[in-house]
PDB file of C-alpha atoms in Angstrom:
ATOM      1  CA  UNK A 256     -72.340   0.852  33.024  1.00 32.00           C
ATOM      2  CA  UNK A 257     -68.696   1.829  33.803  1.00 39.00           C
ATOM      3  CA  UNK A 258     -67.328   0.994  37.307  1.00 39.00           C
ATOM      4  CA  UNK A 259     -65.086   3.636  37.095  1.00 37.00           C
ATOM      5  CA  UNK A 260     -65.486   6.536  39.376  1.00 34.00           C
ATOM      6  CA  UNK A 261     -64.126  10.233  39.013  1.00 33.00           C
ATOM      7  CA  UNK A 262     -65.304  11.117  42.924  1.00 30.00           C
ATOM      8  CA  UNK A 263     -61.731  11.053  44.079  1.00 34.00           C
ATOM      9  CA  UNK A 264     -59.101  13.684  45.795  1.00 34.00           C
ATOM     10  CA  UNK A 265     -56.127  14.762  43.806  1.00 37.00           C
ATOM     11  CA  UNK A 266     -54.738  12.364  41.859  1.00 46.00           C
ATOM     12  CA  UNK A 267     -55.552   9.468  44.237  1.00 46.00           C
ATOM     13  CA  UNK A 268     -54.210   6.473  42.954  1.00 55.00           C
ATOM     14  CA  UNK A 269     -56.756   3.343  42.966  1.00 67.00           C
ATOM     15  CA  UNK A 270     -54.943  -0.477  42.588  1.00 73.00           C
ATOM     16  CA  UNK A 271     -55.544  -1.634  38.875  1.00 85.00           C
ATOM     17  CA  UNK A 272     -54.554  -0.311  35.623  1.00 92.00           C
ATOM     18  CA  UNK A 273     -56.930   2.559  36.052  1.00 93.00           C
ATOM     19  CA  UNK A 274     -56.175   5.253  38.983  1.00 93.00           C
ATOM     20  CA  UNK A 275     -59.410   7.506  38.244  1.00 92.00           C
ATOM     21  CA  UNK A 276     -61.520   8.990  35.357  1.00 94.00           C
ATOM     22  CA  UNK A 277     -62.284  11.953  34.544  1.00 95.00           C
ATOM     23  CA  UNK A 278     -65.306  13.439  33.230  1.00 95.00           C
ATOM     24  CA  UNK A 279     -65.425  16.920  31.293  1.00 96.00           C
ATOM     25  CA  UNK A 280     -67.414  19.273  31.824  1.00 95.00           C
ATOM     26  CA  UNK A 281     -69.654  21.015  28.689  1.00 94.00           C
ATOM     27  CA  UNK A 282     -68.739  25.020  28.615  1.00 92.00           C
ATOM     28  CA  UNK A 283     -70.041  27.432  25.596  1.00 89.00           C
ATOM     29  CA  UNK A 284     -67.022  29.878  24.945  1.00 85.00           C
ATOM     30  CA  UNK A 285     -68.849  32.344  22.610  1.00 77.00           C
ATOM     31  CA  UNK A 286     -70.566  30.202  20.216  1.00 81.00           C
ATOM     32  CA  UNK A 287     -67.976  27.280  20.567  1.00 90.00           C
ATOM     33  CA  UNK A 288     -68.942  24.405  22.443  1.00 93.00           C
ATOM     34  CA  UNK A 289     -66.038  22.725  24.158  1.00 96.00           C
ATOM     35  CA  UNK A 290     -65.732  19.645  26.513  1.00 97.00           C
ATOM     36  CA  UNK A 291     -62.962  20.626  30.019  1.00 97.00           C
ATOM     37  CA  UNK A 292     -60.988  17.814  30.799  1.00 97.00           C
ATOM     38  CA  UNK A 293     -58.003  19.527  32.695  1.00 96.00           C
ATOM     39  CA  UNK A 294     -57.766  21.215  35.165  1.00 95.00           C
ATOM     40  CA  UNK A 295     -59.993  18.887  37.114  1.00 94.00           C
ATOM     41  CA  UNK A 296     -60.973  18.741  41.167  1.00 90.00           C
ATOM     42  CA  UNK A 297     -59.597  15.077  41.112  1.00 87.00           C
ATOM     43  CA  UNK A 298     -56.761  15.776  38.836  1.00 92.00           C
ATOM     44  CA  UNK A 299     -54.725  19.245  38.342  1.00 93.00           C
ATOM     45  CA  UNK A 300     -51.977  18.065  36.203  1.00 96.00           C
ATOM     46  CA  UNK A 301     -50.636  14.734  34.161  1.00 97.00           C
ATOM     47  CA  UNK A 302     -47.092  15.316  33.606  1.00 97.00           C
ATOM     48  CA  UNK A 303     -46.857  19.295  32.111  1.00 97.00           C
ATOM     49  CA  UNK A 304     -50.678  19.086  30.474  1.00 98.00           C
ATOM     50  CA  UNK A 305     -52.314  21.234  32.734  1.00 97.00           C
ATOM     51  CA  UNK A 306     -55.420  22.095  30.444  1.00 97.00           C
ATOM     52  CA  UNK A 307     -57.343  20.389  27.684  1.00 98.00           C
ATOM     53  CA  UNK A 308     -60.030  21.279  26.304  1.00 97.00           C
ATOM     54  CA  UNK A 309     -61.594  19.143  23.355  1.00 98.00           C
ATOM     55  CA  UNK A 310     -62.999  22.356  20.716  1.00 97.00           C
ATOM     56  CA  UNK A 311     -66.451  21.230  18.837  1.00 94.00           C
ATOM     57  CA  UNK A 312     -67.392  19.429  16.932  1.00 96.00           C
ATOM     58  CA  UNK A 313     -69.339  22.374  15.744  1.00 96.00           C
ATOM     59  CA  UNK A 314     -70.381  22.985  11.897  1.00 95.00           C
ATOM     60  CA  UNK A 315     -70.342  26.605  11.398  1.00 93.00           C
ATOM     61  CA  UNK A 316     -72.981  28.238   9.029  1.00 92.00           C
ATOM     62  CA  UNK A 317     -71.401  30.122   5.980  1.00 88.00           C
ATOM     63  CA  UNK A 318     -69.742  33.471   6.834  1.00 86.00           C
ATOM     64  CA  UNK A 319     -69.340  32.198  10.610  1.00 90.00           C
ATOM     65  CA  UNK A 320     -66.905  30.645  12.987  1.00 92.00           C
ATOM     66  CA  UNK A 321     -64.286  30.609  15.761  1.00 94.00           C
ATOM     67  CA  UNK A 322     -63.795  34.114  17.081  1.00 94.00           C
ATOM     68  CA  UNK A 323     -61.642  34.003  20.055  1.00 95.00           C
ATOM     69  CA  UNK A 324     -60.460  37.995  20.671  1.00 96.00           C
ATOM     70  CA  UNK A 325     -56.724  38.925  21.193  1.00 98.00           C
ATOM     71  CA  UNK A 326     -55.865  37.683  24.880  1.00 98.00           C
ATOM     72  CA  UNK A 327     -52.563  37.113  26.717  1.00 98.00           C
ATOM     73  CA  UNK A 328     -50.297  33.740  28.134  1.00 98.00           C
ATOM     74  CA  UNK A 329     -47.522  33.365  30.261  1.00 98.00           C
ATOM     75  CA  UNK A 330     -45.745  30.676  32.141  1.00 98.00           C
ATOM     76  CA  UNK A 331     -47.096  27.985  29.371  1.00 98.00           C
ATOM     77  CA  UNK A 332     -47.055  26.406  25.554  1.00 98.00           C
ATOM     78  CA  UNK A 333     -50.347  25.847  23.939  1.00 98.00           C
ATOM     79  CA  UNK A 334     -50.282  23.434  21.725  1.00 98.00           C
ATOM     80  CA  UNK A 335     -53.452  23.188  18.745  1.00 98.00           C
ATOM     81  CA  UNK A 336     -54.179  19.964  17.384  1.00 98.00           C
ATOM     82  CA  UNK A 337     -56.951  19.669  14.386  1.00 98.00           C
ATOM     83  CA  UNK A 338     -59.289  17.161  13.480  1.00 98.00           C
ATOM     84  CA  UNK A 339     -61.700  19.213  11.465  1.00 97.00           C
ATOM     85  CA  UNK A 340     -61.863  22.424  10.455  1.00 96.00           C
ATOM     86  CA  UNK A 341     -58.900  25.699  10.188  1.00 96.00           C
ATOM     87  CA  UNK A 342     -57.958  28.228  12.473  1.00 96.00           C
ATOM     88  CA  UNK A 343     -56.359  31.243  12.065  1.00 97.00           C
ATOM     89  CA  UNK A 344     -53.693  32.021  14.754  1.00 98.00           C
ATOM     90  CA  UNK A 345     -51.995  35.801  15.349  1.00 98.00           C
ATOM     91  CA  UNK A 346     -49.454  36.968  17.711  1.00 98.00           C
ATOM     92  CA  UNK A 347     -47.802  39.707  18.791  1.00 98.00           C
ATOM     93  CA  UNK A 348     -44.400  38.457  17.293  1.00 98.00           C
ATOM     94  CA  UNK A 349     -46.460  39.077  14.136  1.00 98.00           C
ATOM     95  CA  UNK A 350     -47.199  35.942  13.398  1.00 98.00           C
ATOM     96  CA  UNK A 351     -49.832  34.887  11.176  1.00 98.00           C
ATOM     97  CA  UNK A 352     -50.242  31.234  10.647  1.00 98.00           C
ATOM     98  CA  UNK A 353     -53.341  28.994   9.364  1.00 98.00           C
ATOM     99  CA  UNK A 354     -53.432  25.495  11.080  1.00 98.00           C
ATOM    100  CA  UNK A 355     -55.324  22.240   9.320  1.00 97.00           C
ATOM    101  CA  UNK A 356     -55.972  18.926  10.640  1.00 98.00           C
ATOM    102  CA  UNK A 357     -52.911  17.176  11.363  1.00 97.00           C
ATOM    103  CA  UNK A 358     -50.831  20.535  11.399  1.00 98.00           C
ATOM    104  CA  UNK A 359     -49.159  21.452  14.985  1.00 98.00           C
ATOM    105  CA  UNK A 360     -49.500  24.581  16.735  1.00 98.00           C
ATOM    106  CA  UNK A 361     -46.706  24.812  19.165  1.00 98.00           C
ATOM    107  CA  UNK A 362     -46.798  28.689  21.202  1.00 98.00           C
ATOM    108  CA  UNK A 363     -44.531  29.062  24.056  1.00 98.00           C
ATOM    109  CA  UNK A 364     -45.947  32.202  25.693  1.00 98.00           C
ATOM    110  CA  UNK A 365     -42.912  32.480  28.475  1.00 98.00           C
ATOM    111  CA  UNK A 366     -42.597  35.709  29.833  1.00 98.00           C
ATOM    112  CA  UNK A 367     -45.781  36.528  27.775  1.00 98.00           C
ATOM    113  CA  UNK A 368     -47.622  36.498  24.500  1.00 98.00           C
ATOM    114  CA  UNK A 369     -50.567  37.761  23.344  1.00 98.00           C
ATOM    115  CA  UNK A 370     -52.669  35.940  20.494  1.00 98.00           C
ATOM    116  CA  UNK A 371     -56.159  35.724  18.865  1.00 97.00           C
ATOM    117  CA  UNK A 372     -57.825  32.428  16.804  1.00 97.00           C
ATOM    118  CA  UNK A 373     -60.389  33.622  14.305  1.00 95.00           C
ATOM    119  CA  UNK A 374     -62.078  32.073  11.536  1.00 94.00           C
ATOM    120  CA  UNK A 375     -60.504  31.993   7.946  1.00 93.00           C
ATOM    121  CA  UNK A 376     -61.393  34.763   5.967  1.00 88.00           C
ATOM    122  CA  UNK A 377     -63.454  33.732   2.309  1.00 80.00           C
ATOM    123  CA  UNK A 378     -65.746  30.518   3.320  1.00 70.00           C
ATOM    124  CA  UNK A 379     -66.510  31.060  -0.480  1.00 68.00           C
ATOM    125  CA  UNK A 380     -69.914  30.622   0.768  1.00 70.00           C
ATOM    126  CA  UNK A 381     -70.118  27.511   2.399  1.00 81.00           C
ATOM    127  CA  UNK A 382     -70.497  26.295   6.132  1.00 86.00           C
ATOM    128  CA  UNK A 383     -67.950  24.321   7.812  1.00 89.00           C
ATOM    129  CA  UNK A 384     -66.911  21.777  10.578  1.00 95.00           C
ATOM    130  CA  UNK A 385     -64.707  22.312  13.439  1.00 97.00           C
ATOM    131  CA  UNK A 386     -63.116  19.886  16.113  1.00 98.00           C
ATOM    132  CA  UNK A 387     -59.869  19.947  17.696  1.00 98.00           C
ATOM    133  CA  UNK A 388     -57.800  19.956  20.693  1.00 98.00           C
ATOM    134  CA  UNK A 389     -56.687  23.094  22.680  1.00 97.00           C
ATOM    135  CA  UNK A 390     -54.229  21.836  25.280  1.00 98.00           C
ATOM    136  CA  UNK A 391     -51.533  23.476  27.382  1.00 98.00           C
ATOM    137  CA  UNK A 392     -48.197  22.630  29.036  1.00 98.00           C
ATOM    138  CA  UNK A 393     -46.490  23.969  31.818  1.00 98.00           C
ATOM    139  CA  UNK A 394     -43.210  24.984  31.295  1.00 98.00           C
ATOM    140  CA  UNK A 395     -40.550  23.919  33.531  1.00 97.00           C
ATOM    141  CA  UNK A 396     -39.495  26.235  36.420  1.00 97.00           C
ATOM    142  CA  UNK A 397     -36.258  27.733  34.592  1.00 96.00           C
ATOM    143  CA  UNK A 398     -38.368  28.119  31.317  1.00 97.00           C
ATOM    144  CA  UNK A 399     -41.099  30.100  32.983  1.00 98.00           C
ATOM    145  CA  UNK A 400     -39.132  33.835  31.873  1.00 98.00           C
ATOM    146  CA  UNK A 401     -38.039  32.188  28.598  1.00 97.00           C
ATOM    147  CA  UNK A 402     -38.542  34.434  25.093  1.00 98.00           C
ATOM    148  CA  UNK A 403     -41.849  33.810  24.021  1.00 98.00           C
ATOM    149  CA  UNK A 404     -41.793  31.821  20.627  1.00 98.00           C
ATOM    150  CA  UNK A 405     -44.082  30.269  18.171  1.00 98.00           C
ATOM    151  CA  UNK A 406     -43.470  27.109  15.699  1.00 98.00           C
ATOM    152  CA  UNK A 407     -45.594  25.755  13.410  1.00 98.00           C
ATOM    153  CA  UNK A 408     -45.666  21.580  12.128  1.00 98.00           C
ATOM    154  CA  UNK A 409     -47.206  20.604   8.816  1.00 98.00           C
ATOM    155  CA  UNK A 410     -49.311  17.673   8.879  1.00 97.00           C
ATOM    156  CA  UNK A 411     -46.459  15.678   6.817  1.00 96.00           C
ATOM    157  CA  UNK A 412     -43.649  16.144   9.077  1.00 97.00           C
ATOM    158  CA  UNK A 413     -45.342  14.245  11.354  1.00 97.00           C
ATOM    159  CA  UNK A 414     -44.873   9.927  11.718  1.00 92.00           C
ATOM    160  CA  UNK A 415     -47.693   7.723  11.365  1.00 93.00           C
ATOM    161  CA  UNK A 416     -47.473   4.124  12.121  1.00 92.00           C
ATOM    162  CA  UNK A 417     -49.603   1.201  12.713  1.00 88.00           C
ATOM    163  CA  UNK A 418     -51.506  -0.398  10.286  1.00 89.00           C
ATOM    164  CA  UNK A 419     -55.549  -0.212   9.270  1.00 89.00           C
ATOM    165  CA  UNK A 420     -56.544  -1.511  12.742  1.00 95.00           C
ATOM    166  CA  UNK A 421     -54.452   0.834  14.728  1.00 95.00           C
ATOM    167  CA  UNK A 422     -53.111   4.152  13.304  1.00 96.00           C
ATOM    168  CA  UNK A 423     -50.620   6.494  15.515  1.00 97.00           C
ATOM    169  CA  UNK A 424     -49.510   9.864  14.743  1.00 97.00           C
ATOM    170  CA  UNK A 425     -47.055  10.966  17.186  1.00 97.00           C
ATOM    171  CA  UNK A 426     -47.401  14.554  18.181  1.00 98.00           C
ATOM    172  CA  UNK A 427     -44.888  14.973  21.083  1.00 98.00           C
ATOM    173  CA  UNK A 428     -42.606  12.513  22.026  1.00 97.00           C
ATOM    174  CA  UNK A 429     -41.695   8.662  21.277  1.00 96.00           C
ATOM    175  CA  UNK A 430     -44.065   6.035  20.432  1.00 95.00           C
ATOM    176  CA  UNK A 431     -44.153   2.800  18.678  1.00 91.00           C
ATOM    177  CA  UNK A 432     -40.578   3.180  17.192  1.00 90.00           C
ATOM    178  CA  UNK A 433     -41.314   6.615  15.914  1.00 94.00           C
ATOM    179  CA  UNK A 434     -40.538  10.053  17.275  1.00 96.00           C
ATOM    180  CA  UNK A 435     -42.395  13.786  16.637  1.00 97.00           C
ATOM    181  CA  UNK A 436     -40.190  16.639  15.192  1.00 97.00           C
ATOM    182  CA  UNK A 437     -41.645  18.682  17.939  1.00 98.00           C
ATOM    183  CA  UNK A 438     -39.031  19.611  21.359  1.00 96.00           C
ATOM    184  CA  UNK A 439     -39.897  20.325  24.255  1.00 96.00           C
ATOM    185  CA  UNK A 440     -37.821  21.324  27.214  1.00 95.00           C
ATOM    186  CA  UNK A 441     -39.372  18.283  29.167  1.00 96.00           C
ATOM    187  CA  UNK A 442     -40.169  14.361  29.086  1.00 96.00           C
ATOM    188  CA  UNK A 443     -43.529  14.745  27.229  1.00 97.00           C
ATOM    189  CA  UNK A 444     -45.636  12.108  25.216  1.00 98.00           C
ATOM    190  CA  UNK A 445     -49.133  12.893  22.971  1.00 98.00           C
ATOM    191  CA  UNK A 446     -50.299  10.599  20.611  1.00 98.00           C
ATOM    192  CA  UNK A 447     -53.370  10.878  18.558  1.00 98.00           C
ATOM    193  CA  UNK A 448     -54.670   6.500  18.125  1.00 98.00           C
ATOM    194  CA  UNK A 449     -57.454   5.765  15.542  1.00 98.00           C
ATOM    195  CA  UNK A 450     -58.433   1.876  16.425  1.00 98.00           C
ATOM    196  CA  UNK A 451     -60.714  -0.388  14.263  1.00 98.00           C
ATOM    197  CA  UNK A 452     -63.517  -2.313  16.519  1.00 98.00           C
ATOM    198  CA  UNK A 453     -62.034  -4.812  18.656  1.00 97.00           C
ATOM    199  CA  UNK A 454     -58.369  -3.269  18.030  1.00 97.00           C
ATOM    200  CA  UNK A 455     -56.139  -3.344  20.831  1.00 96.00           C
ATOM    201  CA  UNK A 456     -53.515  -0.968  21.666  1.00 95.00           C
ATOM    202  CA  UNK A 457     -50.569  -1.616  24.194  1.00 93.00           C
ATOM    203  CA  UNK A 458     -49.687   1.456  26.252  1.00 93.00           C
ATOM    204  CA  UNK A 459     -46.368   0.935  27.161  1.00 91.00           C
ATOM    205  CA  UNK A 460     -44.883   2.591  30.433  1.00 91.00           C
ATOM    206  CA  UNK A 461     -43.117   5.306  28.622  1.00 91.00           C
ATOM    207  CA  UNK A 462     -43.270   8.183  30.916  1.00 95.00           C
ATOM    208  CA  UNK A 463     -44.136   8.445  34.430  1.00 95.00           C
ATOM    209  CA  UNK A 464     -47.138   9.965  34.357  1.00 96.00           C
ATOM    210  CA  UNK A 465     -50.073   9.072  31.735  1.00 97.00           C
ATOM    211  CA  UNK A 466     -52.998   9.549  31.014  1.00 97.00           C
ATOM    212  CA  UNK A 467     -56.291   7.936  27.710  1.00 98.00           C
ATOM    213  CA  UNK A 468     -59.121  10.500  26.511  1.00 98.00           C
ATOM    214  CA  UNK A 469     -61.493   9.680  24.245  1.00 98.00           C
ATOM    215  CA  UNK A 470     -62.406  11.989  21.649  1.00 98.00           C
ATOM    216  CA  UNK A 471     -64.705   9.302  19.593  1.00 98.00           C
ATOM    217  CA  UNK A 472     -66.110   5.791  20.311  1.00 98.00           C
ATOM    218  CA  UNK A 473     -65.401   3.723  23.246  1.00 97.00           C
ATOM    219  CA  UNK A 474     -62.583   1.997  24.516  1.00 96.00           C
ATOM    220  CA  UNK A 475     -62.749  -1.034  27.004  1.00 96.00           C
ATOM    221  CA  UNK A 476     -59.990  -0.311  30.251  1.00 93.00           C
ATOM    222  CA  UNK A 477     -59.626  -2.989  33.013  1.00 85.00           C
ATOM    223  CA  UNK A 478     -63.682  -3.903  32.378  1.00 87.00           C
ATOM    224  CA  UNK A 479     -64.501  -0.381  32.259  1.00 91.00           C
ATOM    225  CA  UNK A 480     -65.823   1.648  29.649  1.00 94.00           C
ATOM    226  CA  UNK A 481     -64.224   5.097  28.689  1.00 96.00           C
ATOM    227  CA  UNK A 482     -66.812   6.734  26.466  1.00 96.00           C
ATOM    228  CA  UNK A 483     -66.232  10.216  25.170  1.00 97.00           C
ATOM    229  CA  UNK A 484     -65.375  13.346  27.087  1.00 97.00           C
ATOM    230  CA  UNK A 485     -63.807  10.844  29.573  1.00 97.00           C
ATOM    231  CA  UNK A 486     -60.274  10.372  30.513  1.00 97.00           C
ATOM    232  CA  UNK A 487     -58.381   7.647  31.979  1.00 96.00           C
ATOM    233  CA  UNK A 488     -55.527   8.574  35.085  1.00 96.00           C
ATOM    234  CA  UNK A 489     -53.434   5.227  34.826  1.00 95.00           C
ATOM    235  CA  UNK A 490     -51.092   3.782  37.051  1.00 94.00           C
ATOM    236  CA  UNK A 491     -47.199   2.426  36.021  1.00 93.00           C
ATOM    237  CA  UNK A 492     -47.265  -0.374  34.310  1.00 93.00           C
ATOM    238  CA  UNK A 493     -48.120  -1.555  30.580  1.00 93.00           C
ATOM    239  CA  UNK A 494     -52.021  -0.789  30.105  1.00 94.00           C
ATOM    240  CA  UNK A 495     -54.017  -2.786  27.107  1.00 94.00           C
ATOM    241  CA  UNK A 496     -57.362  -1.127  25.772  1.00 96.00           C
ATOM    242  CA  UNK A 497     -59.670  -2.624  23.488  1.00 97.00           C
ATOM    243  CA  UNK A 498     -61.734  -0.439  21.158  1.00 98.00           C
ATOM    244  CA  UNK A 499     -65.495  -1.658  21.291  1.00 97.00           C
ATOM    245  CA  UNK A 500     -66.760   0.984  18.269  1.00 98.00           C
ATOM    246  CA  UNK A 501     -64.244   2.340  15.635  1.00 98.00           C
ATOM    247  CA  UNK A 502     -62.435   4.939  18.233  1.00 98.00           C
ATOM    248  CA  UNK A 503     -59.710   7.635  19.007  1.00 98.00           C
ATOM    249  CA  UNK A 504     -58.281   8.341  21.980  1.00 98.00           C
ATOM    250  CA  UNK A 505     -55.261  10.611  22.774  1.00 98.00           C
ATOM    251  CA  UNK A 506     -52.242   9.440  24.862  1.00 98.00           C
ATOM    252  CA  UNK A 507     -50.689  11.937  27.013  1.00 97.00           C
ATOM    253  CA  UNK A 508     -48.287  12.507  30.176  1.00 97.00           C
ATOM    254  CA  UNK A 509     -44.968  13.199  30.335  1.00 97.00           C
ATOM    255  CA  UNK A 510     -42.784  14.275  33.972  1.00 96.00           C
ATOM    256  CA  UNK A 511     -44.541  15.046  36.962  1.00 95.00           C
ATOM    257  CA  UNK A 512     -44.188  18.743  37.917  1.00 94.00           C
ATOM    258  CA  UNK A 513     -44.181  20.795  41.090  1.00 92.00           C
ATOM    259  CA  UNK A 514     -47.412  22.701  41.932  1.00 93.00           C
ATOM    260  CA  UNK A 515     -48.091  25.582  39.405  1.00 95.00           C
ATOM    261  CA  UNK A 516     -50.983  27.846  39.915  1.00 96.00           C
ATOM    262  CA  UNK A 517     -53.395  28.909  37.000  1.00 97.00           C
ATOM    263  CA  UNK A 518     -55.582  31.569  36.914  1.00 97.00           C
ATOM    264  CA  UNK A 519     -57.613  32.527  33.539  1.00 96.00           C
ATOM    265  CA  UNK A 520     -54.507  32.404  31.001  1.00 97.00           C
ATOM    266  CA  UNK A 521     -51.895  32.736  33.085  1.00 98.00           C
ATOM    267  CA  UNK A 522     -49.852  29.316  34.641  1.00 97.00           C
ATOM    268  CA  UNK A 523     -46.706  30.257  37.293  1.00 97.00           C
ATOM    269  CA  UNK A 524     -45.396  28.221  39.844  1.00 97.00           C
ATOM    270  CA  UNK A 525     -45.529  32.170  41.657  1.00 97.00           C
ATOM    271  CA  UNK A 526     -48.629  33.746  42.277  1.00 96.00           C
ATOM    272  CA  UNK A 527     -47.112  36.919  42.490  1.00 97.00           C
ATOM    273  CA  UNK A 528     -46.224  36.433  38.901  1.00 98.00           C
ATOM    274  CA  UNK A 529     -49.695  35.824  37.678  1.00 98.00           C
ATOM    275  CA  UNK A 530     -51.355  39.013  39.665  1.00 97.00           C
ATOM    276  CA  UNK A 531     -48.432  41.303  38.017  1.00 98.00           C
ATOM    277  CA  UNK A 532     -49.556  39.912  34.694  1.00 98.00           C
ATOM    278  CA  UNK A 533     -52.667  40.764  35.648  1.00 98.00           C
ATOM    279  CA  UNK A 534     -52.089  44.185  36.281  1.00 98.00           C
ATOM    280  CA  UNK A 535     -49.914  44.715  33.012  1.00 98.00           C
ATOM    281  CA  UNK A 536     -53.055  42.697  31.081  1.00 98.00           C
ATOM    282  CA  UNK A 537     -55.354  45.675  32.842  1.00 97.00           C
ATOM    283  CA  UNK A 538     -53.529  48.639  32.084  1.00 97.00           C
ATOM    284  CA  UNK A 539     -52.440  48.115  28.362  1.00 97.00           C
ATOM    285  CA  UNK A 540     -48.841  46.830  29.083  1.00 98.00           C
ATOM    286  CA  UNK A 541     -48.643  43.556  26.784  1.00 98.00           C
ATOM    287  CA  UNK A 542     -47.565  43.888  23.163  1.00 98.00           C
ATOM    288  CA  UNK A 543     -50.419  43.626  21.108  1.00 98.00           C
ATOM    289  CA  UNK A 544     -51.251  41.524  17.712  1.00 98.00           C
ATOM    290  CA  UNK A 545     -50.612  43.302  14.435  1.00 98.00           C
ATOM    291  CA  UNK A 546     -53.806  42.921  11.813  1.00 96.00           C
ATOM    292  CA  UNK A 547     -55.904  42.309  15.231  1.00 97.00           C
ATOM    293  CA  UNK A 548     -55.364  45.745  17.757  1.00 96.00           C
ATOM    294  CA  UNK A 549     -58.969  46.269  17.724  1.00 96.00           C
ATOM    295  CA  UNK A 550     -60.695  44.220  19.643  1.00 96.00           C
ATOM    296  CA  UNK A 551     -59.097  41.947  23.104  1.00 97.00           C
ATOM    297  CA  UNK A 552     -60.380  40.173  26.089  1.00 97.00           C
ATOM    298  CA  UNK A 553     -61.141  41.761  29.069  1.00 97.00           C
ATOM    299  CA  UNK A 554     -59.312  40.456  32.365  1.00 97.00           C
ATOM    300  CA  UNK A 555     -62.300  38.317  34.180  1.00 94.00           C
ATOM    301  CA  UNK A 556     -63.643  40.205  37.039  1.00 88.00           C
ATOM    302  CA  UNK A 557     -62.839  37.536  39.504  1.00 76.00           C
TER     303      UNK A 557
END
């Protein structure tokens, strides 16, 4: 049994490597299961990540799959990360972009963007298996207004180090003497870590704020266990976990940021801003998504 607890206020810091865990919560979004880490009741933010969600696994009988309707963002940059599976992603800046495992997703909605993620058109038959990462990032204060944008990262732009026991891909950031191709206008860190059994890893203190989840396995953390669907708040200082079952875990955090309100899709450190996007969601006023005008989301009812 873990002696970690997640029954804490905000953040509340605990002495010891760990400062809380975090449990995630099981939530059916039209046919895909997903597991909500962020935004928690003991933890709203670490660094800019302000939501995860971890998407599937789920394997997807021929002719189905994701179907997640035209819908708006502002005041954030979701990032898609793939272990399984493909996505289709459309915008309103007419993008049209399939994303694979290892393959970056970077949207920075701004001032606001509307996209949809559907399946891939021509299964040629045959079922398939999706898993992945939906997370999102605040943007700083001066970058809430900013021109929304969208990048895409093939898998092989992206560095890998380690060896056999302990493989790192690093999405955002700098880690292990390697850095990602991806910017961001903030001190961010995400790195996907695939350990052997009885691997260690050495989590330096890179950024202030930081944060383990475990997508598959179990990891060992100051005689605790983090299973998956659990994540790990840690305090400063260098943090060592162990991987009891062949594991990975992602490694986020980044700058701490001031207060920022979210509310469906919307993030703003203003809530004005978010119930004027509201409005312009409700009466037609965001741009919508060529090869996808005919269906949207609804704005929630409360």
């Amino acid at each position: 049994m873990s002696r970690f607890t997640a029954a804490e206020p905000i953040c509340t810091r605990k002495e010891g490597p760990v400062a809380l865990v975090i449990r995630s919560r099981k939530r059916d979004l039209g046919g895909l299961p997903v597991r909500r880490v962020l935004p928690a009741p003991e933890c709203r933010m670490v660094g800019p990540f302000i939501f995860l969600d971890e998407m599937g696994p789920v394997e997807y009988p021929a002719g189905e799959g994701i179907e997640v309707r035209p819908h708006p963002h502002i005041g954030l940059a979701t990032v898609t990360w793939l272990f399984d599976g493909e996505i289709l992603h459309r915008d309103s800046l007419g993008t049209e972009q399939v994303i694979r495992p290892g393959a970056l997703n970077l949207m920075t909605a701004g001032r606001g963007i509307v996209h949809s993620e559907r399946k891939v058109p021509g299964d040629n038959g045959r079922g398939h298996r999706l898993h992945g990462l939906q997370i999102w990032m605040a943007l700083p204060r001066d970058r809430q207004e900013a021109e929304p944008a969208f990048e895409h990262y093939p898998a092989e732009r992206f560095p890998v180090g380690g060896d056999e026991r302990c493989r790192s891909t690093v999405v955002i950031g700098r880690f292990d003497h390697s850095e990602s191709p991806v910017r961001f206008p903030a001190e961010t860190l995400y790195v996907v870590l695939e350990l052997a059994e009885g691997a260690t890893v050495s989590v330096p203190d890179l950024v202030p704020q930081r944060a383990l989840y475990t997508v598959e396995g179990c990891i060992e953390l100051d005689g605790g266990f983090l299973r998956p669907g659990e994540m790990a708040v840690l305090n400063p200082g260098r943090v060592h976990a162990i991987a009891r079952a062949p594991s990975r875990i992602v490694l986020l955090g980044g700058e701490p940021f001031s207060r920022r309100h979210i509310w469906w899709n919307f993030v703003h450190s203003d809530r004005g801003r978010i119930e004027r996007a509201k409005d312009a969601w409700r009466d037609g006023r965001f741009a919508t998504v060529p090869g996808d005008e005919d269906e949207f989301i609804p704005l929630p009812s409360n």
